[in-house]
Amino acid sequence: MDQITIIRPDDWHLHFRDGEMLKETVPATARCFGRAIVMPNLVPPVINAEGVIAYRQRIEAAIPADVDFTPLMTIYLTDKTTAEDIRAAKEAGAVAAKMYPAGATTNSDSGVSSLETLYPVFEALADAGMLLLIHGEVTQKHIDIFDREKAFIDQHLVKIVERVPTLKVVFEHITTKDAADFVAEARDGVAATITPQHLMLNRNDLLDGGVRPHNYCLPVLKRSTHQEALRAAVQTGNPKFFLGTDSAPHAKHRKESSCGCAGCYSAWSAIELYTQVFEDLNALDKLEGFASLHGADFYGLPRNKETITLVRESWTVPESIMLPTGEPIVPFHAGQEVNWKLKV
């Protein structure tokens, strides 16, 4: 097969950032995705309806004039979030709330430190028909960083899913066999997003031969057995798993510093790389479901009507991209060959 046409996909988890960065990140995503779930972990974070409206307007101002693209907005949960905040965010157009354990990843210092206090908020989300999106890691320093996703499932996620049975939950950017198994076996209303980097890489790609900062993301890459479990999960075509790039841009100097930022900026190659993964798995027939159908169905949104076409054509991801600020950014898979290309 040298060409594949699928319904226009959506990205169910990404980071646009803000300000001048939007001039880079929004067009990069809108080139192929019809919609995207936009993460709210700005500085300061998007914690209320006013923030949702203002951030959406800034994103919309960066959409190319000839492109039909819809940002899907989220609210950032804190220990002070109330049920009224949720209802107001819903009125403002937010479709979901994002929960970060405090300190779990970039710009998560304002995140949740006490999950038990948030159950009224979780119930308000269910009542409003909004989804709960979870960065599923504990942050206790005595727990090994490679075990924190499994610990979160055992300590928290099982309880959330059981105690609020009508709440739709997306376990974001899963990285382990434990997470894939949990989602596959969970009740209806539980799903997960999977990134290109966690399908393509394992911790050897981060640490073997020296630290590779541009492969550093959170949750961190795991051992190959977990990578293979994620690949097996998408290969099945199970509708509980769908596309979420977690594309997360950082200027080059911030990734290569003494305390490098977490995140892989994959927007310019993500759909092509997913296609490559599915071809490697002999599962190109499952790509459209994963990329274009399962997420929309889970969110209760209409499927896109347009299509995109990918052709078998080798190209090389640029070594760097210049941001509007004049700073370079190193994209995911920089300098490496990709076998599929979006037909323009």
mmCIF file of C-alpha atoms in Angstrom:
data_model
loop_
_atom_site.group_PDB
_atom_site.id
_atom_site.type_symbol
_atom_site.label_atom_id
_atom_site.label_comp_id
_atom_site.label_asym_id
_atom_site.label_seq_id
_atom_site.Cartn_x
_atom_site.Cartn_y
_atom_site.Cartn_z
ATOM 1 C CA MET A 1 0.000 0.000 0.000
ATOM 2 C CA ASP A 2 1.466 3.330 -1.078
ATOM 3 C CA GLN A 3 -1.387 5.630 -0.090
ATOM 4 C CA ILE A 4 -3.935 5.737 2.714
ATOM 5 C CA THR A 5 -6.939 8.039 3.125
ATOM 6 C CA ILE A 6 -8.626 8.411 6.505
ATOM 7 C CA ILE A 7 -11.216 10.683 8.081
ATOM 8 C CA ARG A 8 -9.454 13.810 9.301
ATOM 9 C CA PRO A 9 -8.001 12.944 12.710
ATOM 10 C CA ASP A 10 -8.127 14.843 16.001
ATOM 11 C CA ASP A 11 -5.471 15.269 18.670
ATOM 12 C CA TRP A 12 -6.999 14.492 22.049
ATOM 13 C CA HIS A 13 -4.095 15.824 24.119
ATOM 14 C CA LEU A 14 -1.588 18.570 23.314
ATOM 15 C CA HIS A 15 0.114 21.718 24.568
ATOM 16 C CA PHE A 16 -0.059 24.889 22.496
ATOM 17 C CA ARG A 17 1.618 27.066 25.152
ATOM 18 C CA ASP A 18 0.842 30.767 24.792
ATOM 19 C CA GLY A 19 1.897 34.125 23.400
ATOM 20 C CA GLU A 20 4.215 34.130 20.385
ATOM 21 C CA MET A 21 4.536 30.329 20.604
ATOM 22 C CA LEU A 22 0.962 30.003 19.302
ATOM 23 C CA LYS A 23 2.076 31.248 15.874
ATOM 24 C CA GLU A 24 4.149 28.070 15.585
ATOM 25 C CA THR A 25 2.131 25.447 17.435
ATOM 26 C CA VAL A 26 -1.392 26.176 16.195
ATOM 27 C CA PRO A 27 -0.617 26.009 12.429
ATOM 28 C CA ALA A 28 1.529 22.901 13.003
ATOM 29 C CA THR A 29 -1.430 21.080 14.538
ATOM 30 C CA ALA A 30 -4.126 22.510 12.251
ATOM 31 C CA ARG A 31 -2.275 21.240 9.148
ATOM 32 C CA CYS A 32 -3.853 17.804 9.640
ATOM 33 C CA PHE A 33 -5.968 17.684 12.797
ATOM 34 C CA GLY A 34 -9.552 18.948 12.826
ATOM 35 C CA ARG A 35 -9.753 19.457 16.597
ATOM 36 C CA ALA A 36 -7.468 19.291 19.578
ATOM 37 C CA ILE A 37 -7.904 19.030 23.323
ATOM 38 C CA VAL A 38 -5.815 21.920 24.620
ATOM 39 C CA MET A 39 -4.001 21.519 27.918
ATOM 40 C CA PRO A 40 -4.556 24.334 30.444
ATOM 41 C CA ASN A 41 -1.189 24.289 32.269
ATOM 42 C CA LEU A 42 -0.119 27.797 31.342
ATOM 43 C CA VAL A 43 1.539 30.272 33.681
ATOM 44 C CA PRO A 44 -0.833 31.159 35.274
ATOM 45 C CA PRO A 45 -3.046 28.138 34.503
ATOM 46 C CA VAL A 46 -6.538 28.255 33.017
ATOM 47 C CA ILE A 47 -8.587 27.754 36.185
ATOM 48 C CA ASN A 48 -11.930 29.408 35.426
ATOM 49 C CA ALA A 49 -14.425 30.332 32.722
ATOM 50 C CA GLU A 50 -12.796 33.677 32.036
ATOM 51 C CA GLY A 51 -9.493 31.960 31.411
ATOM 52 C CA VAL A 52 -11.122 29.466 29.048
ATOM 53 C CA ILE A 53 -12.668 32.214 26.938
ATOM 54 C CA ALA A 54 -9.525 34.347 26.794
ATOM 55 C CA TYR A 55 -7.201 31.450 25.936
ATOM 56 C CA ARG A 56 -9.514 30.159 23.210
ATOM 57 C CA GLN A 57 -9.554 33.620 21.631
ATOM 58 C CA ARG A 58 -5.754 33.747 21.592
ATOM 59 C CA ILE A 59 -5.592 30.317 19.953
ATOM 60 C CA GLU A 60 -8.233 31.180 17.361
ATOM 61 C CA ALA A 61 -6.268 34.294 16.406
ATOM 62 C CA ALA A 62 -3.366 32.017 15.421
ATOM 63 C CA ILE A 63 -5.365 29.638 13.176
ATOM 64 C CA PRO A 64 -4.410 30.107 9.510
ATOM 65 C CA ALA A 65 -7.134 31.915 7.567
ATOM 66 C CA ASP A 66 -7.797 29.050 5.146
ATOM 67 C CA VAL A 67 -7.955 26.276 7.762
ATOM 68 C CA ASP A 68 -10.988 24.877 9.608
ATOM 69 C CA PHE A 69 -9.727 23.962 13.077
ATOM 70 C CA THR A 70 -11.456 23.862 16.470
ATOM 71 C CA PRO A 71 -9.621 24.071 19.800
ATOM 72 C CA LEU A 72 -11.412 22.112 22.521
ATOM 73 C CA MET A 73 -10.838 23.830 25.829
ATOM 74 C CA THR A 74 -10.146 22.455 29.288
ATOM 75 C CA ILE A 75 -9.995 23.792 32.830
ATOM 76 C CA TYR A 76 -7.109 23.147 35.235
ATOM 77 C CA LEU A 77 -8.090 21.595 38.557
ATOM 78 C CA THR A 78 -6.594 22.916 41.780
ATOM 79 C CA ASP A 79 -7.314 22.219 45.443
ATOM 80 C CA LYS A 80 -9.586 25.280 45.355
ATOM 81 C CA THR A 81 -11.684 24.310 42.317
ATOM 82 C CA THR A 82 -15.418 24.226 43.097
ATOM 83 C CA ALA A 83 -18.459 22.679 41.496
ATOM 84 C CA GLU A 84 -19.530 26.184 40.485
ATOM 85 C CA ASP A 85 -16.207 26.644 38.663
ATOM 86 C CA ILE A 86 -17.018 23.515 36.676
ATOM 87 C CA ARG A 87 -20.506 24.675 35.764
ATOM 88 C CA ALA A 88 -19.191 28.087 34.688
ATOM 89 C CA ALA A 89 -16.425 26.493 32.604
ATOM 90 C CA LYS A 90 -19.015 24.304 30.888
ATOM 91 C CA GLU A 91 -21.036 27.415 30.015
ATOM 92 C CA ALA A 92 -17.850 28.963 28.603
ATOM 93 C CA GLY A 93 -17.376 25.989 26.288
ATOM 94 C CA ALA A 94 -14.913 23.786 28.170
ATOM 95 C CA VAL A 95 -15.383 20.087 27.444
ATOM 96 C CA ALA A 96 -13.122 18.623 30.127
ATOM 97 C CA ALA A 97 -11.069 19.278 33.235
ATOM 98 C CA LYS A 98 -7.422 18.305 33.583
ATOM 99 C CA MET A 99 -6.043 16.968 36.825
ATOM 100 C CA TYR A 100 -2.318 17.188 37.485
ATOM 101 C CA PRO A 101 -0.936 15.912 40.763
ATOM 102 C CA ALA A 102 1.006 18.905 42.105
ATOM 103 C CA GLY A 103 4.554 18.851 40.726
ATOM 104 C CA ALA A 104 4.021 15.930 38.343
ATOM 105 C CA THR A 105 5.162 17.711 35.173
ATOM 106 C CA THR A 106 5.785 21.068 33.479
ATOM 107 C CA ASN A 107 3.731 23.927 34.970
ATOM 108 C CA SER A 108 1.920 21.635 37.407
ATOM 109 C CA ASP A 109 2.925 23.343 40.648
ATOM 110 C CA SER A 110 -0.645 24.601 41.076
ATOM 111 C CA GLY A 111 -2.035 21.091 40.656
ATOM 112 C CA VAL A 112 -3.909 18.893 43.082
ATOM 113 C CA SER A 113 -2.333 17.906 46.395
ATOM 114 C CA SER A 114 -5.392 16.258 47.986
ATOM 115 C CA LEU A 115 -7.496 14.065 45.725
ATOM 116 C CA GLU A 116 -10.006 13.221 48.438
ATOM 117 C CA THR A 117 -11.256 16.811 48.543
ATOM 118 C CA LEU A 118 -12.044 16.805 44.814
ATOM 119 C CA TYR A 119 -14.829 14.226 44.711
ATOM 120 C CA PRO A 120 -17.560 16.919 44.700
ATOM 121 C CA VAL A 121 -15.773 18.385 41.667
ATOM 122 C CA PHE A 122 -15.626 14.984 39.971
ATOM 123 C CA GLU A 123 -19.358 14.589 40.563
ATOM 124 C CA ALA A 124 -19.984 18.065 39.139
ATOM 125 C CA LEU A 125 -18.024 17.075 36.025
ATOM 126 C CA ALA A 126 -20.185 13.981 35.595
ATOM 127 C CA ASP A 127 -23.375 16.015 36.074
ATOM 128 C CA ALA A 128 -22.209 18.577 33.504
ATOM 129 C CA GLY A 129 -21.271 15.920 30.955
ATOM 130 C CA MET A 130 -17.618 16.990 31.071
ATOM 131 C CA LEU A 131 -14.681 14.600 31.058
ATOM 132 C CA LEU A 132 -11.900 14.189 33.607
ATOM 133 C CA LEU A 133 -8.453 14.023 32.004
ATOM 134 C CA ILE A 134 -5.779 12.631 34.305
ATOM 135 C CA HIS A 135 -2.016 12.873 34.378
ATOM 136 C CA GLY A 136 -1.712 9.583 36.206
ATOM 137 C CA GLU A 137 1.410 9.623 38.335
ATOM 138 C CA VAL A 138 2.020 9.900 42.050
ATOM 139 C CA THR A 139 4.634 12.417 43.130
ATOM 140 C CA GLN A 140 5.989 10.861 46.319
ATOM 141 C CA LYS A 141 9.764 11.104 46.021
ATOM 142 C CA HIS A 142 10.369 7.711 47.622
ATOM 143 C CA ILE A 143 8.533 5.974 44.766
ATOM 144 C CA ASP A 144 10.732 5.161 41.783
ATOM 145 C CA ILE A 145 9.918 7.399 38.821
ATOM 146 C CA PHE A 146 9.422 4.340 36.617
ATOM 147 C CA ASP A 147 6.770 2.990 39.027
ATOM 148 C CA ARG A 148 4.716 6.137 39.582
ATOM 149 C CA GLU A 149 2.062 5.418 36.961
ATOM 150 C CA LYS A 150 1.326 1.979 38.432
ATOM 151 C CA ALA A 151 1.246 3.476 41.930
ATOM 152 C CA PHE A 152 -1.276 6.104 40.801
ATOM 153 C CA ILE A 153 -3.569 3.413 39.425
ATOM 154 C CA ASP A 154 -3.452 1.478 42.702
ATOM 155 C CA GLN A 155 -3.702 4.464 45.039
ATOM 156 C CA HIS A 156 -6.137 6.719 43.195
ATOM 157 C CA LEU A 157 -7.482 5.783 39.775
ATOM 158 C CA VAL A 158 -9.303 2.642 40.880
ATOM 159 C CA LYS A 159 -11.168 4.706 43.497
ATOM 160 C CA ILE A 160 -12.074 7.554 41.138
ATOM 161 C CA VAL A 161 -13.507 5.186 38.543
ATOM 162 C CA GLU A 162 -15.498 3.260 41.156
ATOM 163 C CA ARG A 163 -16.779 6.167 43.263
ATOM 164 C CA VAL A 164 -18.092 8.268 40.368
ATOM 165 C CA PRO A 165 -19.445 5.623 37.983
ATOM 166 C CA THR A 166 -21.001 8.101 35.516
ATOM 167 C CA LEU A 167 -17.805 10.132 35.080
ATOM 168 C CA LYS A 168 -15.946 9.745 31.805
ATOM 169 C CA VAL A 169 -12.224 9.443 32.515
ATOM 170 C CA VAL A 170 -9.303 9.671 30.090
ATOM 171 C CA PHE A 171 -6.042 8.279 31.417
ATOM 172 C CA GLU A 172 -3.686 10.548 29.503
ATOM 173 C CA HIS A 173 -0.465 9.534 27.715
ATOM 174 C CA ILE A 174 -0.260 6.068 29.250
ATOM 175 C CA THR A 175 3.187 4.475 29.345
ATOM 176 C CA THR A 176 2.913 1.049 30.965
ATOM 177 C CA LYS A 177 1.411 -2.390 30.499
ATOM 178 C CA ASP A 178 -0.297 -1.817 33.840
ATOM 179 C CA ALA A 179 -2.131 1.211 32.442
ATOM 180 C CA ALA A 180 -3.050 -0.502 29.179
ATOM 181 C CA ASP A 181 -4.431 -3.500 31.061
ATOM 182 C CA PHE A 182 -6.343 -1.281 33.509
ATOM 183 C CA VAL A 183 -8.046 0.679 30.745
ATOM 184 C CA ALA A 184 -8.864 -2.395 28.669
ATOM 185 C CA GLU A 185 -10.518 -4.070 31.654
ATOM 186 C CA ALA A 186 -12.166 -0.988 33.201
ATOM 187 C CA ARG A 187 -15.846 -0.086 33.093
ATOM 188 C CA ASP A 188 -17.353 1.758 30.158
ATOM 189 C CA GLY A 189 -16.433 5.426 30.290
ATOM 190 C CA VAL A 190 -12.704 4.859 30.837
ATOM 191 C CA ALA A 191 -10.268 5.417 27.959
ATOM 192 C CA ALA A 192 -6.657 6.398 27.314
ATOM 193 C CA THR A 193 -4.539 8.444 24.945
ATOM 194 C CA ILE A 194 -1.187 7.190 23.645
ATOM 195 C CA THR A 195 1.623 9.348 22.268
ATOM 196 C CA PRO A 196 3.910 8.669 19.302
ATOM 197 C CA GLN A 197 6.996 8.742 21.525
ATOM 198 C CA HIS A 198 5.682 6.046 23.854
ATOM 199 C CA LEU A 199 4.837 3.823 20.889
ATOM 200 C CA MET A 200 8.203 4.382 19.201
ATOM 201 C CA LEU A 201 10.682 4.638 22.076
ATOM 202 C CA ASN A 202 11.656 3.091 25.374
ATOM 203 C CA ARG A 203 14.032 4.185 28.109
ATOM 204 C CA ASN A 204 17.083 3.013 26.167
ATOM 205 C CA ASP A 205 16.274 5.806 23.708
ATOM 206 C CA LEU A 206 16.536 8.251 26.592
ATOM 207 C CA LEU A 207 19.607 6.941 28.400
ATOM 208 C CA ASP A 208 21.682 4.551 26.271
ATOM 209 C CA GLY A 209 24.945 6.182 25.190
ATOM 210 C CA GLY A 210 24.195 9.364 27.129
ATOM 211 C CA VAL A 211 21.164 11.385 28.121
ATOM 212 C CA ARG A 212 19.067 12.470 25.139
ATOM 213 C CA PRO A 213 17.127 15.483 26.433
ATOM 214 C CA HIS A 214 14.827 15.821 23.440
ATOM 215 C CA ASN A 215 13.399 12.357 24.205
ATOM 216 C CA TYR A 216 12.714 13.360 27.807
ATOM 217 C CA CYS A 217 9.014 13.528 28.558
ATOM 218 C CA LEU A 218 6.730 12.911 31.507
ATOM 219 C CA PRO A 219 5.562 10.316 32.173
ATOM 220 C CA VAL A 220 9.080 9.162 31.397
ATOM 221 C CA LEU A 221 9.793 6.493 28.776
ATOM 222 C CA LYS A 222 9.615 2.990 30.241
ATOM 223 C CA ARG A 223 11.307 -0.325 29.477
ATOM 224 C CA SER A 224 10.673 -2.082 26.177
ATOM 225 C CA THR A 225 8.156 -4.538 27.646
ATOM 226 C CA HIS A 226 5.840 -1.610 28.395
ATOM 227 C CA GLN A 227 6.392 -0.113 24.951
ATOM 228 C CA GLU A 228 5.420 -3.425 23.391
ATOM 229 C CA ALA A 229 2.264 -3.561 25.531
ATOM 230 C CA LEU A 230 1.183 -0.152 24.215
ATOM 231 C CA ARG A 231 1.870 -1.224 20.644
ATOM 232 C CA ALA A 232 -0.174 -4.375 21.226
ATOM 233 C CA ALA A 233 -3.038 -2.292 22.633
ATOM 234 C CA VAL A 234 -3.349 -0.073 19.548
ATOM 235 C CA GLN A 235 -2.891 -3.071 17.268
ATOM 236 C CA THR A 236 -6.122 -4.581 18.610
ATOM 237 C CA GLY A 237 -8.247 -1.656 17.450
ATOM 238 C CA ASN A 238 -9.826 -1.405 20.923
ATOM 239 C CA PRO A 239 -11.882 1.840 20.900
ATOM 240 C CA LYS A 240 -10.749 2.656 24.439
ATOM 241 C CA PHE A 241 -7.383 3.770 23.028
ATOM 242 C CA PHE A 242 -7.003 6.816 20.820
ATOM 243 C CA LEU A 243 -4.587 9.437 19.572
ATOM 244 C CA GLY A 244 -3.147 12.070 21.893
ATOM 245 C CA THR A 245 0.255 13.398 20.917
ATOM 246 C CA ASP A 246 1.091 15.282 24.123
ATOM 247 C CA SER A 247 3.021 17.527 21.733
ATOM 248 C CA ALA A 248 4.825 19.878 24.111
ATOM 249 C CA PRO A 249 7.198 22.511 22.738
ATOM 250 C CA HIS A 250 10.184 23.938 24.594
ATOM 251 C CA ALA A 251 12.926 26.153 23.243
ATOM 252 C CA LYS A 252 16.161 24.227 22.608
ATOM 253 C CA HIS A 253 18.091 25.876 25.441
ATOM 254 C CA ARG A 254 15.401 24.893 27.937
ATOM 255 C CA LYS A 255 15.560 21.233 26.922
ATOM 256 C CA GLU A 256 19.358 21.156 27.001
ATOM 257 C CA SER A 257 19.815 22.967 30.322
ATOM 258 C CA SER A 258 21.016 21.523 33.632
ATOM 259 C CA CYS A 259 17.358 20.887 34.511
ATOM 260 C CA GLY A 260 15.819 20.170 31.131
ATOM 261 C CA CYS A 261 12.084 20.552 30.502
ATOM 262 C CA ALA A 262 9.880 17.532 29.854
ATOM 263 C CA GLY A 263 8.089 17.255 26.539
ATOM 264 C CA CYS A 264 8.413 16.182 22.907
ATOM 265 C CA TYR A 265 7.255 18.551 20.176
ATOM 266 C CA SER A 266 5.727 16.197 17.628
ATOM 267 C CA ALA A 267 3.087 18.331 15.880
ATOM 268 C CA TRP A 268 4.914 18.525 12.530
ATOM 269 C CA SER A 269 5.345 14.754 12.191
ATOM 270 C CA ALA A 270 2.849 13.070 14.512
ATOM 271 C CA ILE A 271 0.266 11.708 12.074
ATOM 272 C CA GLU A 272 3.047 10.502 9.779
ATOM 273 C CA LEU A 273 4.814 8.757 12.662
ATOM 274 C CA TYR A 274 1.625 7.121 13.904
ATOM 275 C CA THR A 275 1.091 5.832 10.361
ATOM 276 C CA GLN A 276 4.606 4.413 10.379
ATOM 277 C CA VAL A 277 3.956 2.651 13.700
ATOM 278 C CA PHE A 278 0.708 1.117 12.472
ATOM 279 C CA GLU A 279 2.424 -0.059 9.301
ATOM 280 C CA ASP A 280 5.190 -1.658 11.389
ATOM 281 C CA LEU A 281 2.461 -3.446 13.341
ATOM 282 C CA ASN A 282 0.749 -4.608 10.123
ATOM 283 C CA ALA A 283 -2.315 -2.728 11.371
ATOM 284 C CA LEU A 284 -2.884 0.133 8.925
ATOM 285 C CA ASP A 285 -6.540 -0.900 8.891
ATOM 286 C CA LYS A 286 -6.725 0.156 12.568
ATOM 287 C CA LEU A 287 -5.186 3.620 12.063
ATOM 288 C CA GLU A 288 -8.408 5.448 11.194
ATOM 289 C CA GLY A 289 -10.172 4.180 14.297
ATOM 290 C CA PHE A 290 -7.312 5.177 16.581
ATOM 291 C CA ALA A 291 -6.710 8.570 14.941
ATOM 292 C CA SER A 292 -10.128 9.690 13.742
ATOM 293 C CA LEU A 293 -13.016 7.766 15.299
ATOM 294 C CA HIS A 294 -12.481 6.478 18.820
ATOM 295 C CA GLY A 295 -11.742 9.830 20.441
ATOM 296 C CA ALA A 296 -14.675 11.633 18.872
ATOM 297 C CA ASP A 297 -17.001 8.791 19.822
ATOM 298 C CA PHE A 298 -15.756 8.749 23.419
ATOM 299 C CA TYR A 299 -16.156 12.515 23.798
ATOM 300 C CA GLY A 300 -19.632 12.316 22.267
ATOM 301 C CA LEU A 301 -18.680 14.620 19.419
ATOM 302 C CA PRO A 302 -19.440 14.187 15.704
ATOM 303 C CA ARG A 303 -16.770 12.590 13.574
ATOM 304 C CA ASN A 304 -15.036 14.905 11.135
ATOM 305 C CA LYS A 305 -16.400 14.889 7.593
ATOM 306 C CA GLU A 306 -13.191 15.763 5.734
ATOM 307 C CA THR A 307 -10.414 13.304 4.942
ATOM 308 C CA ILE A 308 -6.629 13.432 4.761
ATOM 309 C CA THR A 309 -4.342 11.337 2.584
ATOM 310 C CA LEU A 310 -0.896 10.040 3.472
ATOM 311 C CA VAL A 311 1.454 8.786 0.790
ATOM 312 C CA ARG A 312 4.499 6.587 1.031
ATOM 313 C CA GLU A 313 7.258 9.142 0.580
ATOM 314 C CA SER A 314 10.474 9.434 2.569
ATOM 315 C CA TRP A 315 11.333 12.768 4.159
ATOM 316 C CA THR A 316 13.503 13.935 7.019
ATOM 317 C CA VAL A 317 12.267 15.770 10.092
ATOM 318 C CA PRO A 318 14.172 19.079 10.387
ATOM 319 C CA GLU A 319 17.003 19.276 12.904
ATOM 320 C CA SER A 320 15.411 22.417 14.324
ATOM 321 C CA ILE A 321 12.532 24.838 13.822
ATOM 322 C CA MET A 322 12.798 28.567 14.454
ATOM 323 C CA LEU A 323 10.170 29.962 16.791
ATOM 324 C CA PRO A 324 8.618 33.401 16.217
ATOM 325 C CA THR A 325 10.648 34.536 19.232
ATOM 326 C CA GLY A 326 13.865 33.807 17.293
ATOM 327 C CA GLU A 327 14.680 30.782 19.443
ATOM 328 C CA PRO A 328 15.237 27.333 17.912
ATOM 329 C CA ILE A 329 13.213 24.303 18.951
ATOM 330 C CA VAL A 330 14.234 20.703 18.290
ATOM 331 C CA PRO A 331 11.213 18.685 17.093
ATOM 332 C CA PHE A 332 10.573 15.083 18.006
ATOM 333 C CA HIS A 333 12.423 12.646 15.717
ATOM 334 C CA ALA A 334 14.686 15.489 14.535
ATOM 335 C CA GLY A 335 17.030 14.589 11.685
ATOM 336 C CA GLN A 336 15.435 11.175 11.213
ATOM 337 C CA GLU A 337 13.654 9.737 8.212
ATOM 338 C CA VAL A 338 9.895 9.221 8.073
ATOM 339 C CA ASN A 339 8.349 6.862 5.529
ATOM 340 C CA TRP A 340 4.937 8.523 5.198
ATOM 341 C CA LYS A 341 4.028 12.082 4.282
ATOM 342 C CA LEU A 342 0.825 14.085 4.442
ATOM 343 C CA LYS A 343 -0.451 14.822 0.945
ATOM 344 C CA VAL A 344 -1.166 18.537 0.640
#
